[in-house]
């Protein structure tokens, strides 16, 4: 993996562990020679992960819509900043640039972003790993709900299992390196793309 996209809160959250996890992940990425792709903001956990990669000597590409440059205070110290026209363009570019996706704790923007790339994986339109960094059990409630969704027959176990979950950054990077997409994509056969 050369580049990983990290989705994370534009807020910092209440527990200091969230910021620590964002920084540790950033350091691990830089140390592993993996570039960061993210939403280009300087605020919240988004800013924390980017700063940590930069401080450790790594490369960071931010992708931010023009309309959010002021609101999310675009990070001006990045090795690359791509200003796009819409949220849709932002997500498409982040996805195309990246070899895998990690969600740190975050709000509905973070949730939307990781769910979107996971649904694309389910459809077989990419084979890149999608992962949650479950800091302090932040995602436990959502994971229990996802098991309910699977139990009720709306999500196949094979697709449920595509979402990697780890508590620590080093473990998540190892799990992503090992990941092989299942051949059972929902609608599209692998040979078709
Ligand atoms: P949040 O997790 O809500 O703090 O948001 C994290 C990031 O997701 C911020 O950069 C938001 O601008 C971004 N975001 C929120 N909604 C969307 C969306 N529909 N498409 C792309 N990015 C989004």
GROMACS .gro file of C-alpha atoms and ligand atoms in nm:
model
  216
    1UNK     CA    1   0.000   0.000   0.000
    2UNK     CA    2   0.141   0.336  -0.102
    3UNK     CA    3  -0.139   0.569   0.007
    4UNK     CA    4  -0.408   0.533   0.271
    5UNK     CA    5  -0.711   0.756   0.306
    6UNK     CA    6  -0.808   0.842   0.663
    7UNK     CA    7  -1.158   0.966   0.743
    8UNK     CA    8  -1.192   1.130   1.082
    9UNK     CA    9  -1.381   1.388   1.282
   10UNK     CA   10  -1.350   1.755   1.206
   11UNK     CA   11  -1.395   1.776   1.584
   12UNK     CA   12  -1.150   1.633   1.837
   13UNK     CA   13  -1.406   1.449   2.053
   14UNK     CA   14  -1.407   1.455   2.430
   15UNK     CA   15  -1.150   1.186   2.516
   16UNK     CA   16  -0.780   1.272   2.474
   17UNK     CA   17  -0.734   0.911   2.352
   18UNK     CA   18  -0.893   1.005   2.018
   19UNK     CA   19  -0.631   1.268   1.945
   20UNK     CA   20  -0.355   1.034   2.064
   21UNK     CA   21  -0.479   0.758   1.834
   22UNK     CA   22  -0.493   0.999   1.538
   23UNK     CA   23  -0.135   1.107   1.603
   24UNK     CA   24  -0.009   0.752   1.653
   25UNK     CA   25  -0.173   0.646   1.328
   26UNK     CA   26  -0.009   0.940   1.149
   27UNK     CA   27   0.334   0.848   1.286
   28UNK     CA   28   0.287   0.483   1.189
   29UNK     CA   29   0.189   0.577   0.835
   30UNK     CA   30   0.495   0.797   0.792
   31UNK     CA   31   0.722   0.534   0.944
   32UNK     CA   32   0.578   0.269   0.711
   33UNK     CA   33   0.639   0.491   0.409
   34UNK     CA   34   0.265   0.517   0.342
   35UNK     CA   35   0.135   0.856   0.227
   36UNK     CA   36  -0.180   1.004   0.382
   37UNK     CA   37  -0.482   1.114   0.181
   38UNK     CA   38  -0.751   1.295   0.379
   39UNK     CA   39  -1.005   1.577   0.371
   40UNK     CA   40  -0.750   1.861   0.391
   41UNK     CA   41  -0.875   2.029   0.710
   42UNK     CA   42  -0.654   2.160   0.990
   43UNK     CA   43  -0.918   2.113   1.259
   44UNK     CA   44  -1.011   1.823   1.490
   45UNK     CA   45  -0.877   1.473   1.441
   46UNK     CA   46  -0.833   1.551   1.071
   47UNK     CA   47  -0.569   1.810   1.154
   48UNK     CA   48  -0.412   1.584   1.417
   49UNK     CA   49  -0.349   1.291   1.184
   50UNK     CA   50  -0.211   1.519   0.911
   51UNK     CA   51   0.021   1.704   1.150
   52UNK     CA   52   0.154   1.375   1.287
   53UNK     CA   53   0.239   1.245   0.939
   54UNK     CA   54   0.412   1.572   0.848
   55UNK     CA   55   0.605   1.589   1.175
   56UNK     CA   56   0.729   1.234   1.113
   57UNK     CA   57   0.849   1.335   0.764
   58UNK     CA   58   0.567   1.177   0.562
   59UNK     CA   59   0.364   1.298   0.264
   60UNK     CA   60   0.007   1.426   0.296
   61UNK     CA   61  -0.244   1.507   0.023
   62UNK     CA   62  -0.554   1.698   0.134
   63UNK     CA   63  -0.868   1.704  -0.082
   64UNK     CA   64  -1.113   1.977   0.008
   65UNK     CA   65  -1.408   2.144  -0.165
   66UNK     CA   66  -1.370   2.519  -0.220
   67UNK     CA   67  -1.679   2.580  -0.005
   68UNK     CA   68  -1.508   2.421   0.296
   69UNK     CA   69  -1.168   2.588   0.262
   70UNK     CA   70  -1.260   2.851   0.522
   71UNK     CA   71  -1.505   2.649   0.733
   72UNK     CA   72  -1.272   2.357   0.796
   73UNK     CA   73  -0.967   2.582   0.782
   74UNK     CA   74  -0.775   2.418   0.498
   75UNK     CA   75  -0.435   2.294   0.613
   76UNK     CA   76  -0.179   2.509   0.433
   77UNK     CA   77   0.129   2.310   0.537
   78UNK     CA   78   0.051   1.991   0.344
   79UNK     CA   79   0.276   1.841   0.078
   80UNK     CA   80  -0.027   1.859  -0.155
   81UNK     CA   81  -0.367   2.031  -0.138
   82UNK     CA   82  -0.628   1.956  -0.404
   83UNK     CA   83  -0.921   2.198  -0.411
   84UNK     CA   84  -1.229   2.046  -0.575
   85UNK     CA   85  -1.579   2.167  -0.658
   86UNK     CA   86  -1.801   1.939  -0.453
   87UNK     CA   87  -1.822   1.679  -0.179
   88UNK     CA   88  -1.880   1.415  -0.446
   89UNK     CA   89  -1.560   1.512  -0.625
   90UNK     CA   90  -1.376   1.511  -0.294
   91UNK     CA   91  -1.481   1.155  -0.212
   92UNK     CA   92  -1.416   1.027  -0.563
   93UNK     CA   93  -1.066   1.177  -0.573
   94UNK     CA   94  -0.978   1.055  -0.223
   95UNK     CA   95  -1.095   0.706  -0.319
   96UNK     CA   96  -0.906   0.700  -0.648
   97UNK     CA   97  -0.583   0.822  -0.492
   98UNK     CA   98  -0.586   0.565  -0.211
   99UNK     CA   99  -0.509   0.195  -0.168
  100UNK     CA  100  -0.721   0.157   0.146
  101UNK     CA  101  -0.943   0.345   0.391
  102UNK     CA  102  -0.943   0.391   0.767
  103UNK     CA  103  -1.208   0.565   0.975
  104UNK     CA  104  -1.099   0.709   1.307
  105UNK     CA  105  -1.369   0.827   1.547
  106UNK     CA  106  -1.577   1.103   1.392
  107UNK     CA  107  -1.922   1.239   1.321
  108UNK     CA  108  -2.169   1.179   1.042
  109UNK     CA  109  -1.923   1.301   0.776
  110UNK     CA  110  -1.679   1.030   0.880
  111UNK     CA  111  -1.953   0.767   0.895
  112UNK     CA  112  -2.085   0.862   0.552
  113UNK     CA  113  -1.740   0.844   0.399
  114UNK     CA  114  -1.645   0.500   0.535
  115UNK     CA  115  -1.989   0.357   0.457
  116UNK     CA  116  -1.966   0.480   0.100
  117UNK     CA  117  -1.630   0.315   0.028
  118UNK     CA  118  -1.749  -0.001   0.204
  119UNK     CA  119  -2.062  -0.014  -0.015
  120UNK     CA  120  -1.841   0.026  -0.322
  121UNK     CA  121  -1.633  -0.268  -0.195
  122UNK     CA  122  -1.950  -0.471  -0.145
  123UNK     CA  123  -2.045  -0.405  -0.505
  124UNK     CA  124  -1.701  -0.516  -0.619
  125UNK     CA  125  -1.616  -0.181  -0.774
  126UNK     CA  126  -1.287  -0.182  -0.583
  127UNK     CA  127  -1.092  -0.439  -0.383
  128UNK     CA  128  -0.930  -0.204  -0.131
  129UNK     CA  129  -0.952  -0.264   0.245
  130UNK     CA  130  -1.195  -0.058   0.456
  131UNK     CA  131  -1.118  -0.039   0.827
  132UNK     CA  132  -1.233   0.112   1.155
  133UNK     CA  133  -0.993   0.222   1.424
  134UNK     CA  134  -1.209   0.138   1.722
  135UNK     CA  135  -1.047   0.366   1.978
  136UNK     CA  136  -1.189   0.313   2.328
  137UNK     CA  137  -1.469   0.102   2.179
  138UNK     CA  138  -1.600   0.412   2.000
  139UNK     CA  139  -1.762   0.200   1.727
  140UNK     CA  140  -1.895  -0.085   1.947
  141UNK     CA  141  -2.257   0.031   1.929
  142UNK     CA  142  -2.243   0.063   1.551
  143UNK     CA  143  -2.077  -0.278   1.513
  144UNK     CA  144  -2.352  -0.437   1.722
  145UNK     CA  145  -2.609  -0.273   1.496
  146UNK     CA  146  -2.428  -0.400   1.187
  147UNK     CA  147  -2.446  -0.753   1.330
  148UNK     CA  148  -2.820  -0.695   1.371
  149UNK     CA  149  -2.841  -0.582   1.007
  150UNK     CA  150  -2.661  -0.903   0.903
  151UNK     CA  151  -2.873  -1.115   1.139
  152UNK     CA  152  -3.188  -0.975   0.982
  153UNK     CA  153  -3.072  -1.078   0.635
  154UNK     CA  154  -2.984  -0.737   0.492
  155UNK     CA  155  -2.607  -0.780   0.489
  156UNK     CA  156  -2.422  -1.099   0.398
  157UNK     CA  157  -2.165  -1.218   0.653
  158UNK     CA  158  -1.901  -1.208   0.378
  159UNK     CA  159  -1.971  -0.837   0.326
  160UNK     CA  160  -1.997  -0.768   0.699
  161UNK     CA  161  -1.652  -0.921   0.739
  162UNK     CA  162  -1.502  -0.691   0.477
  163UNK     CA  163  -1.500  -0.411   0.734
  164UNK     CA  164  -1.178  -0.459   0.930
  165UNK     CA  165  -1.186  -0.350   1.293
  166UNK     CA  166  -0.887  -0.301   1.522
  167UNK     CA  167  -0.818  -0.104   1.835
  168UNK     CA  168  -0.460   0.002   1.759
  169UNK     CA  169  -0.297   0.166   1.455
  170UNK     CA  170  -0.019  -0.094   1.409
  171UNK     CA  171  -0.276  -0.375   1.411
  172UNK     CA  172  -0.498  -0.202   1.159
  173UNK     CA  173  -0.213  -0.148   0.916
  174UNK     CA  174  -0.115  -0.517   0.944
  175UNK     CA  175  -0.475  -0.626   0.886
  176UNK     CA  176  -0.499  -0.401   0.580
  177UNK     CA  177  -0.174  -0.538   0.433
  178UNK     CA  178  -0.311  -0.893   0.472
  179UNK     CA  179  -0.657  -0.814   0.334
  180UNK     CA  180  -0.778  -0.987   0.019
  181UNK     CA  181  -1.121  -0.890  -0.107
  182UNK     CA  182  -1.371  -1.178  -0.115
  183UNK     CA  183  -1.465  -1.294  -0.462
  184UNK     CA  184  -1.833  -1.280  -0.373
  185UNK     CA  185  -1.908  -0.922  -0.470
  186UNK     CA  186  -2.276  -0.839  -0.450
  187UNK     CA  187  -2.371  -0.760  -0.805
  188UNK     CA  188  -2.069  -0.715  -1.025
  189UNK     CA  189  -1.843  -1.003  -1.123
  190UNK     CA  190  -1.473  -0.934  -1.074
  191UNK     CA  191  -1.405  -1.015  -1.441
  192UNK     CA  192  -1.631  -0.730  -1.551
  193UNK     CA  193  -1.401  -0.454  -1.437
  194LIG     P1  194  -1.742   1.488   1.066
  194LIG     O1  195  -1.709   1.344   1.090
  194LIG     O2  196  -1.889   1.512   1.055
  194LIG     O3  197  -1.672   1.581   1.160
  194LIG     O4  198  -1.686   1.521   0.920
  194LIG     C1  199  -1.560   1.477   0.881
  194LIG     C2  200  -1.532   1.520   0.739
  194LIG     O5  201  -1.629   1.464   0.653
  194LIG     C3  202  -1.538   1.672   0.719
  194LIG     O6  203  -1.427   1.707   0.635
  194LIG     C4  204  -1.667   1.689   0.639
  194LIG     O7  205  -1.659   1.798   0.552
  194LIG     C5  206  -1.671   1.562   0.562
  194LIG     N1  207  -1.804   1.533   0.510
  194LIG     C6  208  -1.923   1.550   0.569
  194LIG     N2  209  -2.024   1.511   0.490
  194LIG     C7  210  -1.966   1.471   0.375
  194LIG     C8  211  -2.014   1.421   0.251
  194LIG     N3  212  -2.144   1.401   0.229
  194LIG     N4  213  -1.925   1.393   0.156
  194LIG     C9  214  -1.793   1.411   0.177
  194LIG     N5  215  -1.742   1.457   0.290
  194LIG    C10  216  -1.826   1.486   0.388
   0.00000   0.00000   0.00000
